[in-house]
Short mmCIF file of C-alpha atoms in Angstrom, two decimals:
data_model
loop_
_atom_site.label_atom_id
_atom_site.label_comp_id
_atom_site.label_asym_id
_atom_site.label_seq_id
_atom_site.Cartn_x
_atom_site.Cartn_y
_atom_site.Cartn_z
CA MET A 1 82.43 130.53 73.09
CA ASP A 2 83.26 133.68 71.10
CA LYS A 3 85.86 132.91 68.59
CA SER A 4 85.92 136.27 66.69
CA TRP A 5 89.32 136.98 68.10
CA MET A 6 90.77 133.90 66.10
CA CYS A 7 92.46 134.29 62.89
CA PRO A 8 91.52 132.20 59.79
CA ASP A 9 93.57 129.00 59.04
CA LEU A 10 97.36 129.63 58.77
CA GLY A 11 97.09 133.02 60.49
CA GLU A 12 98.43 134.42 63.80
CA ARG A 13 96.71 137.40 65.73
CA THR A 14 98.97 140.33 66.49
CA ASP A 15 98.22 143.94 67.81
CA HIS A 16 97.78 144.79 64.01
CA GLY A 17 95.30 142.13 63.15
CA CYS A 18 95.83 138.74 61.60
CA VAL A 19 99.20 137.98 60.06
CA PRO A 20 99.85 134.96 57.91
CA ILE A 21 102.37 132.60 59.44
CA PRO A 22 105.33 132.19 57.12
CA LEU A 23 105.67 128.80 55.40
CA LYS A 24 109.10 128.07 57.07
CA SER A 25 107.59 128.81 60.56
CA ARG A 26 104.63 126.40 59.79
CA ALA A 27 107.06 123.70 58.77
CA LEU A 28 109.08 124.06 62.10
CA ARG A 29 105.85 123.93 64.13
CA LEU A 30 104.77 120.86 62.25
CA ARG A 31 108.34 119.29 62.65
CA GLY A 32 108.11 119.90 66.43
CA THR A 33 104.67 118.43 66.65
CA MET A 34 105.88 115.28 64.79
CA GLN A 35 108.91 114.89 67.08
CA LEU A 36 106.57 115.04 70.09
CA LEU A 37 104.34 112.54 68.47
CA ARG A 38 107.36 110.14 67.70
CA LEU A 39 108.59 110.66 71.34
CA ALA A 40 105.27 109.67 72.63
CA CYS A 41 105.15 106.57 70.49
CA ILE A 42 108.64 105.57 71.61
CA LEU A 43 107.71 106.01 75.33
CA ALA A 44 104.49 103.93 74.78
CA GLY A 45 106.52 101.18 73.13
CA ALA A 46 108.98 101.16 75.96
CA ALA A 47 106.17 101.04 78.60
CA ILE A 48 104.53 98.07 76.72
CA CYS A 49 107.87 96.25 76.46
CA SER A 50 108.67 96.77 80.22
CA LEU A 51 105.19 95.38 81.11
CA LEU A 52 105.65 92.35 78.91
CA ILE A 53 109.12 91.70 80.55
CA PHE A 54 107.63 91.96 84.05
CA LEU A 55 104.74 89.68 83.15
CA ILE A 56 107.17 87.01 81.70
CA HIS A 57 109.42 87.29 84.69
CA THR A 58 106.56 86.81 87.14
CA GLN A 59 105.30 83.87 85.08
CA LEU A 60 108.66 82.20 85.10
CA LEU A 61 108.85 82.62 88.92
CA THR A 62 105.48 80.83 89.23
CA GLU A 63 106.49 78.01 86.92
CA GLY A 64 109.41 76.39 88.75
CA GLN A 65 111.67 79.05 90.12
CA LEU A 66 111.63 79.67 93.82
CA ALA A 67 111.59 83.14 95.30
CA ALA A 68 115.06 84.03 96.96
CA GLY A 69 115.31 82.73 100.53
CA THR A 70 112.67 79.94 100.24
CA CYS A 71 112.60 76.23 99.99
CA GLU A 72 110.29 73.51 99.00
CA ILE A 73 110.27 69.73 99.66
CA VAL A 74 110.98 67.78 96.41
CA THR A 75 110.75 64.23 97.81
CA LEU A 76 109.69 62.60 101.04
CA ASP A 77 110.20 58.87 101.69
CA ARG A 78 108.99 57.02 104.90
CA ASP A 79 110.14 53.62 105.97
CA SER A 80 108.15 52.18 108.93
CA SER A 81 109.31 48.57 108.42
CA GLN A 82 110.98 48.49 111.73
CA PRO A 83 108.82 48.35 114.85
CA ARG A 84 108.80 51.78 116.88
CA ARG A 85 111.02 53.33 114.42
CA THR A 86 110.23 55.37 111.23
CA ILE A 87 113.00 56.32 108.97
CA ALA A 88 112.23 59.40 106.84
CA ARG A 89 114.35 60.80 103.94
CA GLN A 90 113.47 64.14 102.33
CA THR A 91 115.00 66.20 99.59
CA ALA A 92 114.53 69.84 99.51
CA ARG A 93 115.08 72.38 96.87
CA CYS A 94 116.09 75.98 98.01
CA ALA A 95 116.86 79.31 96.38
CA CYS A 96 119.05 80.72 99.15
CA ARG A 97 120.65 84.17 99.21
CA LYS A 98 124.41 84.88 99.23
CA GLY A 99 125.97 83.51 102.45
CA GLN A 100 123.11 81.15 103.06
CA ILE A 101 122.63 77.38 102.28
CA ALA A 102 119.90 74.85 102.60
CA GLY A 103 119.09 73.76 106.14
CA THR A 104 116.29 73.13 108.54
CA THR A 105 114.45 75.55 110.79
CA ARG A 106 111.50 74.53 113.04
CA ALA A 107 111.38 71.12 111.37
CA ARG A 108 111.00 72.59 107.85
CA PRO A 109 113.40 73.14 105.05
CA ALA A 110 114.90 76.55 105.18
CA CYS A 111 117.85 78.75 104.15
CA VAL A 112 120.44 79.22 107.00
CA GLU A 113 123.66 80.77 107.36
CA ALA A 114 126.44 78.79 105.67
CA ARG A 115 128.59 79.05 108.83
CA ILE A 116 126.23 76.70 110.67
CA VAL A 117 126.76 74.07 108.16
CA ARG A 118 130.49 74.66 107.83
CA THR A 119 131.03 74.38 111.71
CA LYS A 120 128.28 71.61 112.12
CA GLN A 121 126.61 73.66 114.79
CA TRP A 122 123.37 72.16 113.82
CA CYS A 123 121.29 73.43 116.83
CA ASP A 124 122.23 77.05 115.87
CA MET A 125 119.70 76.94 112.88
CA LEU A 126 116.89 75.93 115.36
CA PRO A 127 115.99 72.70 113.67
CA CYS A 128 113.53 71.58 116.36
CA LEU A 129 110.05 72.65 117.09
CA GLU A 130 109.56 75.32 119.80
CA GLU A 131 108.68 72.94 122.64
CA GLU A 132 111.55 70.56 121.67
CA GLY A 133 115.16 70.54 122.99
CA CYS A 134 118.07 70.35 120.58
CA ALA A 135 121.29 68.31 121.17
CA LEU A 136 124.18 67.66 118.79
CA LEU A 137 125.08 64.01 118.06
CA VAL A 138 128.51 63.13 119.42
CA ASN A 139 130.21 62.99 116.05
CA ARG A 140 128.35 66.04 114.82
CA SER A 141 126.76 64.15 112.00
CA GLY A 142 123.41 65.50 112.93
CA TRP A 143 121.21 66.45 115.96
CA THR A 144 118.33 65.06 118.14
CA CYS A 145 115.10 66.81 118.97
CA THR A 146 113.60 65.79 122.39
CA GLN A 147 109.95 66.35 122.97
CA PRO A 148 108.52 67.08 126.50
CA GLY A 149 107.20 63.50 126.76
CA GLY A 150 110.55 62.05 126.20
CA ARG A 151 110.31 60.98 122.49
CA VAL A 152 113.47 61.67 120.57
CA LYS A 153 113.77 62.34 116.80
CA THR A 154 117.19 61.89 115.38
CA THR A 155 118.37 63.71 112.23
CA THR A 156 121.63 62.95 110.44
CA VAL A 157 123.08 64.96 107.53
CA SER A 158 124.25 63.24 104.58
#
């Protein structure tokens, strides 16, 4: 590459040849370069901080916090001491969105509309499996799921 057109250090090419750049102008250029460098460092630091915050947040979600709108079973106890009858008690932990509350959908813990629980219209949350029929208990303290073969599962809310 032909560099004969370039001026020696601290010079600037004009129509009349190379002219030295005044000291004040060189200082302004240097200040501008330093400001750009400082801005680049600040932006890089902000990007690193944002990445660290994101990583910490996702780590916390995986270490005990549930994602919004999800549930998990915490305890499940079964009592089969009575013949032809099994009593199961389960406790679920849910992270429901605004207007939702812990309930049951398709025989699994789920977040459901709070209105369903307030009005005790348990079958509106679809608590039974697809092939089962749902019916409210007379006193609305729970529901029954009836399987095609006639087996009935009764759930009461406490």
